[in-house]
Coordinates of C-alpha atoms and ligand atoms in Angstrom, one line a residue:
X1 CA -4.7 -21.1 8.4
X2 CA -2.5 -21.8 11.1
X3 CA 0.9 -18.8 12.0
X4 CA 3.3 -21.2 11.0
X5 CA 2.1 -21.8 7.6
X6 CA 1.3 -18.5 6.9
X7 CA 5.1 -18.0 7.7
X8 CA 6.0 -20.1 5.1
X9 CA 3.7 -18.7 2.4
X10 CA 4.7 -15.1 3.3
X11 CA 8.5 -14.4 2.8
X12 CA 9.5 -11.9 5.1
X13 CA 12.7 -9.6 3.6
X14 CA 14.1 -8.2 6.3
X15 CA 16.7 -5.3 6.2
X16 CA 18.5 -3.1 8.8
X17 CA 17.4 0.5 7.4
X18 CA 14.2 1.6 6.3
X19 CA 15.9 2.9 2.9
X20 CA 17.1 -0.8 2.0
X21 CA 13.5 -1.8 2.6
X22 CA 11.7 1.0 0.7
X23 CA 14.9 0.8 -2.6
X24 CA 14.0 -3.3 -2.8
X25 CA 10.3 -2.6 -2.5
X26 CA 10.8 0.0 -5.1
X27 CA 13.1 -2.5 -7.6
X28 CA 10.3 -5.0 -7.3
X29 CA 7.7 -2.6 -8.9
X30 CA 10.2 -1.8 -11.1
X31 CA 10.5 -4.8 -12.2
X32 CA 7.1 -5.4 -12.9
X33 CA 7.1 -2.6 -15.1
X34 CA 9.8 -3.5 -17.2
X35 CA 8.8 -7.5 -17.6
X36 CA 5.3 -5.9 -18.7
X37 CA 5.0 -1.8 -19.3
X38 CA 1.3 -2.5 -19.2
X39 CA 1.1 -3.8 -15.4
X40 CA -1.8 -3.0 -13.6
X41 CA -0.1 -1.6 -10.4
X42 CA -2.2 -0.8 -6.6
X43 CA -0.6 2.0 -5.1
X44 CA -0.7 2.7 -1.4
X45 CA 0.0 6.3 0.3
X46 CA 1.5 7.5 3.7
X47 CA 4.7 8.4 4.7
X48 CA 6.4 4.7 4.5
X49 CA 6.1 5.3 0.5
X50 CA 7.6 8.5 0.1
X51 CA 10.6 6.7 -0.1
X52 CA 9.8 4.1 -2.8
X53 CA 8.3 7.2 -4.7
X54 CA 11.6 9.0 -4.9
X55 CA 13.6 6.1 -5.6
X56 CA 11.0 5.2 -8.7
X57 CA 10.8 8.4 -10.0
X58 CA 14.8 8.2 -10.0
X59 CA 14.6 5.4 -12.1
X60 CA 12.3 7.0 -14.9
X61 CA 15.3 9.1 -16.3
X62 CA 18.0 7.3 -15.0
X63 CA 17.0 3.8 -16.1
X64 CA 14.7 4.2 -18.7
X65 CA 11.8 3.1 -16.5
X66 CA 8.6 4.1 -18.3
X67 CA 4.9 4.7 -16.7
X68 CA 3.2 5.6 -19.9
X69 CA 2.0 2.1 -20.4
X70 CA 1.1 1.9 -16.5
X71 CA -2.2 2.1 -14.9
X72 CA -2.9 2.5 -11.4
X73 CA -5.5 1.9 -8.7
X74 CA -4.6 4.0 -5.6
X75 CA -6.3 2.5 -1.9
X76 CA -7.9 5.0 -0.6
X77 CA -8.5 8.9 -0.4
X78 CA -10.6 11.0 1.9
X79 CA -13.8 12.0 1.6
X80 CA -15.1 15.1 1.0
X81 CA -12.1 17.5 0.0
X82 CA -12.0 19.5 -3.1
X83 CA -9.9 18.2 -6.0
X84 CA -6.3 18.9 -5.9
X85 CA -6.5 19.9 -2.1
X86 CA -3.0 19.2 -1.2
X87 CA -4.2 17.3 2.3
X88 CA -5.4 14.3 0.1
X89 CA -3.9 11.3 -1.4
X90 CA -4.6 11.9 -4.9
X91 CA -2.2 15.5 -4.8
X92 CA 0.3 13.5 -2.9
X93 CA 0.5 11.3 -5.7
X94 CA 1.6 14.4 -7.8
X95 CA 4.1 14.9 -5.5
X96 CA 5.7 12.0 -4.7
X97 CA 5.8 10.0 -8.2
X98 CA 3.2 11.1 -10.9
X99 CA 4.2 14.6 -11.4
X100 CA 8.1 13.5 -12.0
X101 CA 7.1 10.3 -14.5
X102 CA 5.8 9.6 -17.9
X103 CA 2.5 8.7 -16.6
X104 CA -0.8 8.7 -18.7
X105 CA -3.2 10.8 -16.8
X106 CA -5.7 8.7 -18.4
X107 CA -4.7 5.7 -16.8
X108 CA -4.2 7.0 -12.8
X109 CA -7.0 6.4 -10.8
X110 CA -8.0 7.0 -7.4
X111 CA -11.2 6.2 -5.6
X112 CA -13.9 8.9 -4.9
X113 CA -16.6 8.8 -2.1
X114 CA -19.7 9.8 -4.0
X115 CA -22.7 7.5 -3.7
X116 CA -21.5 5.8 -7.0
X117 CA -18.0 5.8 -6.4
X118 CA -17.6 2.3 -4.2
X119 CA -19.2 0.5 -7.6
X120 CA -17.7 2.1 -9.9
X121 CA -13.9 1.6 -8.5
X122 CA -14.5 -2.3 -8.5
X123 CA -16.1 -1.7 -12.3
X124 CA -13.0 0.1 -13.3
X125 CA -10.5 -2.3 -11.5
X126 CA -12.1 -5.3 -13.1
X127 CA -12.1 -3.8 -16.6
X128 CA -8.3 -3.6 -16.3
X129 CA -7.8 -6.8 -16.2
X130 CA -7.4 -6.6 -12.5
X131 CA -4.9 -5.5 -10.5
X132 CA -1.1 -7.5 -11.4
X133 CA 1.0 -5.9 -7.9
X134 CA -0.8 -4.6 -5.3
X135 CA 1.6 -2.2 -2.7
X136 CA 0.6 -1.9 0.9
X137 CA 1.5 -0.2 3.8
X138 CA 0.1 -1.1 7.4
X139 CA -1.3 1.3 10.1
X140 CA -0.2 0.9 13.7
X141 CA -3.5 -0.5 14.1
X142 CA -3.0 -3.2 11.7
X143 CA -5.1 -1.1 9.0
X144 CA -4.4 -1.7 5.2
X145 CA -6.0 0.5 3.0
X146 CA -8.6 2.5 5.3
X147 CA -9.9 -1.0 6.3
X148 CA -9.6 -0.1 10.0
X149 CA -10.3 -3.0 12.9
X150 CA -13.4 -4.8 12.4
X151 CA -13.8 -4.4 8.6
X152 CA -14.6 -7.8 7.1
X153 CA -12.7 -10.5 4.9
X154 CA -15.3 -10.2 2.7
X155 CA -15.5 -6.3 2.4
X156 CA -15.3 -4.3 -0.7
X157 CA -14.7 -0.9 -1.7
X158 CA -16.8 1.5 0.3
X159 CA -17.0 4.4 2.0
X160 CA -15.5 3.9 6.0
X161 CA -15.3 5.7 9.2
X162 CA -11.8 6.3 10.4
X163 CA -10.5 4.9 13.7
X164 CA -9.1 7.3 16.3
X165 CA -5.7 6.5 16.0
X166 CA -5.7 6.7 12.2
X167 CA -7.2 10.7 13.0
X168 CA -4.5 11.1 15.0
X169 CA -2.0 9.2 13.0
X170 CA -2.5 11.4 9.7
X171 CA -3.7 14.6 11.6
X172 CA -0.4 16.4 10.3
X173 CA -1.1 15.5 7.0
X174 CA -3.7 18.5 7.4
X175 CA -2.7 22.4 8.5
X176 CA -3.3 23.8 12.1
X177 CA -7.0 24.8 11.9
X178 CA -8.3 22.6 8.9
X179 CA -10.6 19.8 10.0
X180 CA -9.7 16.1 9.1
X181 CA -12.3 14.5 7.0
X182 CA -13.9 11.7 9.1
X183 CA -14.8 9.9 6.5
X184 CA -12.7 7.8 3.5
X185 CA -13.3 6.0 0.5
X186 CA -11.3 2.5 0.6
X187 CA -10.7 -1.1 -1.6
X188 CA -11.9 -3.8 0.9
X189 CA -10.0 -6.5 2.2
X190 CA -11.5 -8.7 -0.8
X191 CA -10.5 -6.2 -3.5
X192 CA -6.7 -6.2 -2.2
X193 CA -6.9 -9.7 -1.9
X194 CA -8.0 -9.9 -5.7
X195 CA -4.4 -8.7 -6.5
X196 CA -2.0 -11.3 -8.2
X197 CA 0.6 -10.4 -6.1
X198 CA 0.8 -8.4 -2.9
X199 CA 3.6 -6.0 -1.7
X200 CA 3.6 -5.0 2.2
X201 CA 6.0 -2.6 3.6
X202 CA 6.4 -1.5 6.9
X203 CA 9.4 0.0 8.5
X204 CA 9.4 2.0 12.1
X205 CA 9.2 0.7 15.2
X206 CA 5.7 2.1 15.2
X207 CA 4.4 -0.6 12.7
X208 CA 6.0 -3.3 15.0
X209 CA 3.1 -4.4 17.2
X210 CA 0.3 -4.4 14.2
X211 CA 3.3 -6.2 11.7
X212 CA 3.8 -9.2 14.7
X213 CA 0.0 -9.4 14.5
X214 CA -0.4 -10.0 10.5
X215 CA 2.0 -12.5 10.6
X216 CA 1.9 -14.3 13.3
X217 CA -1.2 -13.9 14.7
X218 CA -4.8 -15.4 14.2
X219 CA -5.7 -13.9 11.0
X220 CA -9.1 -12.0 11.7
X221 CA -11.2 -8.5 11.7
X222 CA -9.0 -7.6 15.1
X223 CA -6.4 -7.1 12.8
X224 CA -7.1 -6.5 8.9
X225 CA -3.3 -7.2 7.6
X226 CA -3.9 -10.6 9.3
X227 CA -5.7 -11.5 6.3
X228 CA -3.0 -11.3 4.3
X229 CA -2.4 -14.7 5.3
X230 CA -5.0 -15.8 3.2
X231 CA -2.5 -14.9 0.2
X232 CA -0.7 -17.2 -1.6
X233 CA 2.0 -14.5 -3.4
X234 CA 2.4 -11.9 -0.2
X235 CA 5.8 -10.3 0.3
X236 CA 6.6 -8.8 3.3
X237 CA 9.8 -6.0 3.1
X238 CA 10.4 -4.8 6.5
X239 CA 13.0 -2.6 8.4
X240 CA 15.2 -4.1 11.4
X241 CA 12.5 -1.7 13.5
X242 CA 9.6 -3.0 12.5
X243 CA 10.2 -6.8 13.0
X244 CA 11.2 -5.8 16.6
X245 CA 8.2 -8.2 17.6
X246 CA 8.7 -11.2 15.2
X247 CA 8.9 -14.2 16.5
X248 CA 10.2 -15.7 14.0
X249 CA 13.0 -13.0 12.9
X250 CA 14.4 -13.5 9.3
X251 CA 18.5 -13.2 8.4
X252 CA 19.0 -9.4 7.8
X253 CA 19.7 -9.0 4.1
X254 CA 22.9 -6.9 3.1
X255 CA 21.1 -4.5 0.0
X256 CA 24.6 -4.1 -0.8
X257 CA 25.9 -7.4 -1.4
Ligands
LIG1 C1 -2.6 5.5 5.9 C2 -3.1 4.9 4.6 C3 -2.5 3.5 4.5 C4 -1.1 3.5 4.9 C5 -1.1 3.6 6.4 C6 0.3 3.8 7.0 O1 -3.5 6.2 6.6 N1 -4.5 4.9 4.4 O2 -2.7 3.1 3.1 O3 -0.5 2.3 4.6 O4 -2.0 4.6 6.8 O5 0.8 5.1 6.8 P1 2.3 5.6 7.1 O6 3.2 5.0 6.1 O7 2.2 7.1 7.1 O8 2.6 5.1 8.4

């Protein structure tokens, strides 16, 4: 699929702060939830979603916005820590949005790394229906999920090696002294795919280079976002920062108006 039509299949909301970006990404889960409390949401980690987190678990008082219909699929988590370390994804989930919502514990997953654990996600995923909204992030190296550089259209979940710059990326995720897990359990580029729709957010001028790449570069292994392309319902939400290498920059959007 050639850049330019990828361009037009993949609207590109662009806004001058990274708080615009994360409040719109946040409305359009939101509304998801509320035009069907049972939604079958993907939910993405890092530091980009802290953000959408707050702002969503503002809403559950607030606004009424209810989780306890909601079931999620998290991306990723490391392998090999104990449960509830606070270094891994699932705990930061706890933190960030689960602990302050009317979630159903019963209906919160995240993957886990044992031998089984790659099958069983895609079992659990495909007994729910599937996944309705898919939320991503995007690594500097172009990494969605833990599908680092050279993972394949065609992967599935699995258990991956992490990249050197992802090591160093998320090292002060973990204390002075602890060693990083090497190792993560991750959907695959297919599984994300699989998603009706698909929600990427990226803000920091950090995400810039890999961001230019997914869009508007030959989609390939090189760069695993670039498969996005392949999507026909993508939404990109992006901070003025982060669309610093754009080509093709969108008309800033006022959140305000
Ligand atoms: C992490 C996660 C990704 C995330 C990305 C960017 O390692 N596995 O799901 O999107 O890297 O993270 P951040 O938002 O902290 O830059």
């Amino acid at each position: 699929m050639s850049a330019l039509r990828a361009q037009v299949e993949q609207p590109v909301r662009l806004f001058a702060t990274s708080r615009e970006a994360e409040q719109l990404v946040a409305g359009i889960l939101a509304a998801r939830i509320r035009s069907n409390p049972a939604s079958v949401l993907g939910l993405a980690t890092g530091a980009s979603m802290i953000g959408v987190y707050r702002e969503l678990a503002r809403m559950h008082p607030a606004g009424g916005l209810s989780f306890a219909r909601v079931t999620t699929f998290n991306l990723d988590e490391y392998c090999g820590l104990a449960a509830g370390d606070p270094s891994g994804f699932a705990a930061y989930m706890d933190r960030n949005l689960f602990d302050h919502v009317d979630a159903d514990r019963r209906r919160l997953h995240l993957p886990e790394g044992d031998d089984a654990g790659p099958a069983r996600y895609e079992a659990a995923i495909a007994a729910a229906g599937g996944i309705d909204l898919q939320l991503l992030g995007i690594g500097r190296n172009g990494h969605i999920g833990f599908n680092e550089p050279g993972s394949q259209g065609t992967s599935r979940t699995r258990v991956v090696e992490l990249a050197p710059p992802t090591l160093a990326a998320n090292a002060n995720d973990f204390p002075t002294g602890v060693a990083m897990p090497r190792k993560a359990i991750t959907m695959g580029i297919e599984t994300i795919l699989s998603a009706r729709r698909i929600v990427l957010l990226a803000t920091g001028a950090a995400k810039a280079k890999a961001l230019a790449g997914a869009l508007e570069g030959e989609a390939g292994p090189h760069n695993p976002a670039s498969f996005l392309q392949q999507h026909p319902d993508v939404t990109v939400v992006c901070d003025l920062a982060a669309a610093a290498e754009l080509r093709n920059i969108p008309k800033i959007e006022n959140s305000h108006a």
